[in-house]
Coordinates of C-alpha atoms and ligand atoms in Angstrom, one line a residue:
M107 CA 0.0 -0.4 -0.3
E108 CA 1.2 3.1 -0.4
R109 CA 2.6 5.2 2.2
R110 CA -0.4 8.5 3.4
I111 CA 1.5 11.5 2.4
P112 CA 0.3 15.2 4.4
K113 CA -0.8 17.8 2.4
H114 CA 0.8 20.1 4.7
V115 CA 3.3 20.0 7.3
S116 CA 3.8 22.7 9.7
I117 CA 6.9 22.6 11.6
I118 CA 7.4 24.0 15.7
M119 CA 11.4 24.4 15.0
D120 CA 12.3 24.8 19.2
G121 CA 15.6 23.8 20.6
N122 CA 18.4 26.2 18.9
G123 CA 19.5 28.0 22.2
R124 CA 20.0 24.4 24.2
W125 CA 21.9 22.4 21.0
A126 CA 24.4 25.3 21.1
Q127 CA 24.5 25.8 24.9
A128 CA 25.0 21.7 25.5
R129 CA 28.2 22.8 23.1
G130 CA 29.0 25.4 25.7
K131 CA 28.3 28.6 22.4
E132 CA 26.7 31.1 22.5
R133 CA 22.6 30.8 21.4
V134 CA 22.6 32.2 18.5
Y135 CA 25.0 29.8 16.4
G136 CA 21.6 27.5 17.0
H137 CA 20.2 29.4 15.6
F138 CA 23.2 29.2 11.8
E139 CA 22.7 25.5 12.6
G140 CA 18.9 26.2 12.0
V141 CA 19.2 27.7 8.6
E142 CA 20.6 23.9 7.9
S143 CA 17.7 22.0 9.1
V144 CA 15.3 24.6 7.8
R145 CA 17.1 24.2 4.1
A146 CA 16.9 19.8 5.1
C147 CA 13.7 19.7 5.7
T148 CA 12.7 22.0 3.2
E149 CA 14.2 19.5 -0.2
A150 CA 13.3 16.4 1.8
A151 CA 9.6 18.0 1.7
V152 CA 10.0 18.3 -2.5
E153 CA 11.1 15.1 -2.9
E154 CA 8.5 13.3 -0.6
G155 CA 5.8 15.1 -2.9
V156 CA 4.2 17.8 0.4
E157 CA 2.1 20.6 -1.2
Y158 CA 2.9 22.7 1.6
L159 CA 5.4 22.7 4.6
S160 CA 5.3 26.0 6.8
L161 CA 7.8 26.7 9.3
Y162 CA 7.1 28.7 13.2
A163 CA 10.5 30.8 12.2
F164 CA 9.2 33.9 15.2
S165 CA 6.1 34.1 17.1
E166 CA 5.1 37.8 18.6
E167 CA 6.4 36.7 21.7
N168 CA 9.5 36.4 20.8
W169 CA 10.1 40.1 20.2
N170 CA 10.7 39.6 23.9
R171 CA 13.8 37.8 23.4
P172 CA 16.7 40.6 23.9
A173 CA 17.3 42.8 21.2
A174 CA 21.4 40.8 19.9
E175 CA 19.3 38.0 19.9
V176 CA 16.1 38.9 17.8
E177 CA 18.6 41.3 15.3
T178 CA 20.3 37.9 14.6
L179 CA 17.3 36.3 13.4
M180 CA 16.4 38.9 11.4
G181 CA 19.5 39.1 9.8
L182 CA 19.5 35.1 9.3
M183 CA 15.8 35.4 7.6
M184 CA 18.1 38.6 5.2
K185 CA 20.3 36.7 4.4
S186 CA 19.0 33.3 3.9
I187 CA 16.3 34.8 1.4
E188 CA 18.9 36.6 -0.3
N189 CA 21.2 33.1 -0.4
E190 CA 18.1 30.9 -1.6
Y191 CA 16.4 31.8 -4.6
E192 CA 18.4 29.9 -6.8
T193 CA 17.5 26.5 -5.4
L194 CA 13.6 27.7 -5.4
M195 CA 13.7 28.8 -8.3
R196 CA 15.8 25.3 -9.4
N197 CA 12.4 22.7 -6.8
R198 CA 10.1 25.5 -8.5
V199 CA 9.5 26.0 -4.9
R200 CA 7.1 29.5 -3.9
F201 CA 7.6 30.9 -0.3
V202 CA 5.4 32.8 1.5
V203 CA 5.7 34.7 4.5
L204 CA 2.4 35.6 6.9
G205 CA 2.3 37.2 10.0
N206 CA 2.0 40.5 11.5
R207 CA 4.7 42.4 8.6
E208 CA 3.9 45.7 10.1
R209 CA 6.5 45.0 13.2
L210 CA 9.0 43.9 10.8
G211 CA 11.9 46.7 9.4
A212 CA 11.6 48.3 6.0
A213 CA 14.4 46.1 4.1
L214 CA 13.5 43.0 5.2
N215 CA 9.6 43.9 4.1
A216 CA 10.6 44.4 1.1
S217 CA 13.5 41.5 0.2
I218 CA 9.9 39.5 1.3
D219 CA 7.7 40.9 -0.8
T220 CA 11.0 40.5 -4.1
L221 CA 10.9 36.7 -2.9
M222 CA 7.3 36.3 -3.3
E223 CA 6.9 38.0 -6.0
Q224 CA 10.0 36.0 -8.3
T225 CA 8.2 32.9 -7.0
A226 CA 4.7 33.1 -6.9
G227 CA 4.6 31.7 -9.6
N228 CA 6.1 28.0 -9.1
D229 CA 4.0 25.1 -8.4
R230 CA 6.1 22.2 -6.2
M231 CA 5.7 23.2 -2.9
T232 CA 4.7 25.9 -1.3
L233 CA 6.9 27.2 1.8
V234 CA 5.7 29.1 4.3
V235 CA 7.6 31.4 7.0
F236 CA 5.3 32.4 9.9
L237 CA 6.8 35.2 11.2
S238 CA 5.9 37.9 13.8
Y239 CA 2.7 35.9 13.5
S240 CA 0.6 34.4 16.5
G241 CA -2.6 32.4 16.3
K242 CA -4.5 35.2 18.5
W243 CA -3.1 37.5 16.9
D244 CA -4.5 36.6 13.5
I245 CA -8.0 35.1 15.7
L246 CA -8.7 39.0 16.3
Q247 CA -7.2 40.4 12.9
A248 CA -10.0 37.7 10.9
M249 CA -12.6 39.8 13.7
K250 CA -11.4 43.1 12.5
K251 CA -11.6 42.2 8.7
A252 CA -14.8 40.3 8.8
A253 CA -16.5 43.4 10.8
A254 CA -15.1 46.0 8.3
E255 CA -15.7 43.8 5.4
L256 CA -19.4 42.8 6.2
G257 CA -20.6 45.3 8.7
A258 CA -22.0 43.7 12.1
E259 CA -25.5 42.1 10.5
G260 CA -22.6 40.3 8.5
V261 CA -20.8 39.0 11.0
Q262 CA -24.2 37.6 12.1
R263 CA -24.1 35.6 8.8
L264 CA -20.6 34.6 9.2
G265 CA -20.8 30.2 9.4
I266 CA -17.6 28.5 10.8
A267 CA -16.1 28.0 7.4
D268 CA -16.3 31.4 6.3
V269 CA -13.6 32.2 9.4
D270 CA -11.0 31.1 7.4
R271 CA -11.1 33.2 4.4
Y272 CA -10.6 36.2 7.0
L273 CA -7.3 34.6 8.7
V274 CA -3.7 35.6 7.2
T275 CA -3.8 31.2 6.4
A276 CA -6.6 31.5 3.6
G277 CA -6.5 29.6 0.6
I278 CA -4.3 27.9 2.9
P279 CA -5.3 24.1 4.0
D280 CA -4.6 23.5 7.3
P281 CA -2.0 21.5 8.3
D282 CA -2.5 17.6 8.6
L283 CA 0.5 17.1 10.0
L284 CA 2.6 19.4 13.0
I285 CA 6.2 18.8 14.2
R286 CA 7.9 20.1 17.3
T287 CA 11.0 18.9 17.8
S288 CA 13.1 20.0 21.4
G289 CA 11.0 18.1 23.8
E290 CA 8.4 20.3 24.4
Q291 CA 4.8 19.0 23.9
R292 CA 2.5 22.9 23.5
I293 CA 0.8 24.5 21.3
S294 CA 2.5 28.1 22.3
N295 CA 0.3 30.4 20.1
Y296 CA 0.7 28.9 16.2
L297 CA -1.5 27.9 14.9
L298 CA -4.7 28.0 16.5
W299 CA -7.8 27.3 14.3
Q300 CA -5.6 25.9 11.5
C301 CA -4.9 23.2 13.5
A302 CA -8.7 21.5 14.7
Y303 CA -7.4 18.5 13.3
T304 CA -4.2 18.8 12.7
E305 CA -2.0 15.3 13.6
F306 CA 0.7 16.2 15.9
V307 CA 4.3 14.8 16.7
F308 CA 6.3 14.9 19.2
T309 CA 10.1 14.5 18.8
D310 CA 12.7 15.1 21.7
I311 CA 15.0 15.6 18.8
L312 CA 16.6 19.7 18.9
W313 CA 15.7 21.8 15.7
P314 CA 19.5 21.6 14.8
D315 CA 19.6 18.3 14.6
F316 CA 16.3 17.6 12.9
R317 CA 17.5 17.0 9.1
K318 CA 16.0 14.5 6.6
E319 CA 15.8 11.1 8.2
A320 CA 13.9 12.5 11.5
F321 CA 11.3 14.6 8.3
R322 CA 11.3 10.9 7.1
A323 CA 10.2 9.9 10.3
A324 CA 7.6 12.3 11.4
L325 CA 5.7 11.7 7.9
D326 CA 5.9 7.3 8.7
E327 CA 5.0 8.4 11.8
Y328 CA 1.4 10.6 11.0
A329 CA 1.1 7.5 7.8
R330 CA 0.3 4.9 10.6
R331 CA -1.8 7.5 12.3
D332 CA -6.3 6.7 11.7
R333 CA -7.9 10.2 11.0
R334 CA -11.4 10.1 11.8
Y335 CA -12.7 13.9 13.0
G336 CA -15.2 12.6 15.5
K337 CA -16.9 10.3 13.3
V338 CA -16.7 6.6 13.9
K339 CA -15.3 4.2 10.6
Ligands
LIG549 C1 13.3 28.2 18.3 O1 14.8 28.1 19.4 C2 14.2 28.3 17.5 C3 13.7 30.1 16.9 C4 12.9 30.9 17.5 C5 14.5 30.7 15.5 C6 13.5 29.4 14.7 C7 14.5 30.5 13.5 C8 15.3 29.6 12.9 C9 16.0 28.1 12.3 C10 16.3 30.5 12.0 C11 15.8 31.1 10.5 C12 14.8 30.6 10.0 C13 14.3 30.6 7.6 C14 12.7 30.2 7.5 C15 15.3 30.9 7.5 P1 14.7 27.7 20.7 O2 15.9 29.6 20.0 O3 13.5 29.1 21.4 O4 15.3 27.0 21.3 P2 15.4 27.1 22.8 O5 14.3 26.4 23.6 O6 16.3 25.7 23.4 O7 15.9 27.9 24.1

């Protein structure tokens, strides 16, 4: 029997700081290595036929980290965007950033827009990077958008299925599989609405060590799950 491949895999990349500290190095060193895991998992996802890979790269709460670490993470994002253009084009990967973009700097926003435009026509996989994102922020901005567009009476007529189109993930299917690395077992204000029926896989592997083999193992675990969506089969 063919192995069931999730259409949308999402990852909470965790454990960079601990990975570095375990080696007696600065936390940022873990983020540098983490970028290699991003590359490896993107490649593995393309090879496996995953249609959407999304990554929780920076939460709204992460703004409260020391300024130097925030700066390093934003710099890494900028550098990755500059470096990965060719690989994304070669693999026909569309690049999308979602989150509270107003909080990102003008230079980073401009680079993000350029890469999103350049890769907009790629059709093999979509790589979604959540930056300055939180699930509660997403639901709140959806409420405001719906109210502005529909007015109080229109909002009263909204059904559950209508909510999707006001979330920043509009048009992207809900994750089938959510992976969280580093032994933590919580959702941490990530895709709250969108994960209603998502399968979770938790692993003790720290993000900088999470490479192709680990990604494939998570897909194997997903293939063994029995998804019932609250129904009896
Ligand atoms: C969690 O580890 C990781 C992050 C907050 C940042 C993840 C970002 C990257 C891997 C860099 C770039 C991403 C892209 C898409 C190019 P942590 O610092 O919370 O680790 P800890 O829990 O051990 O402290």
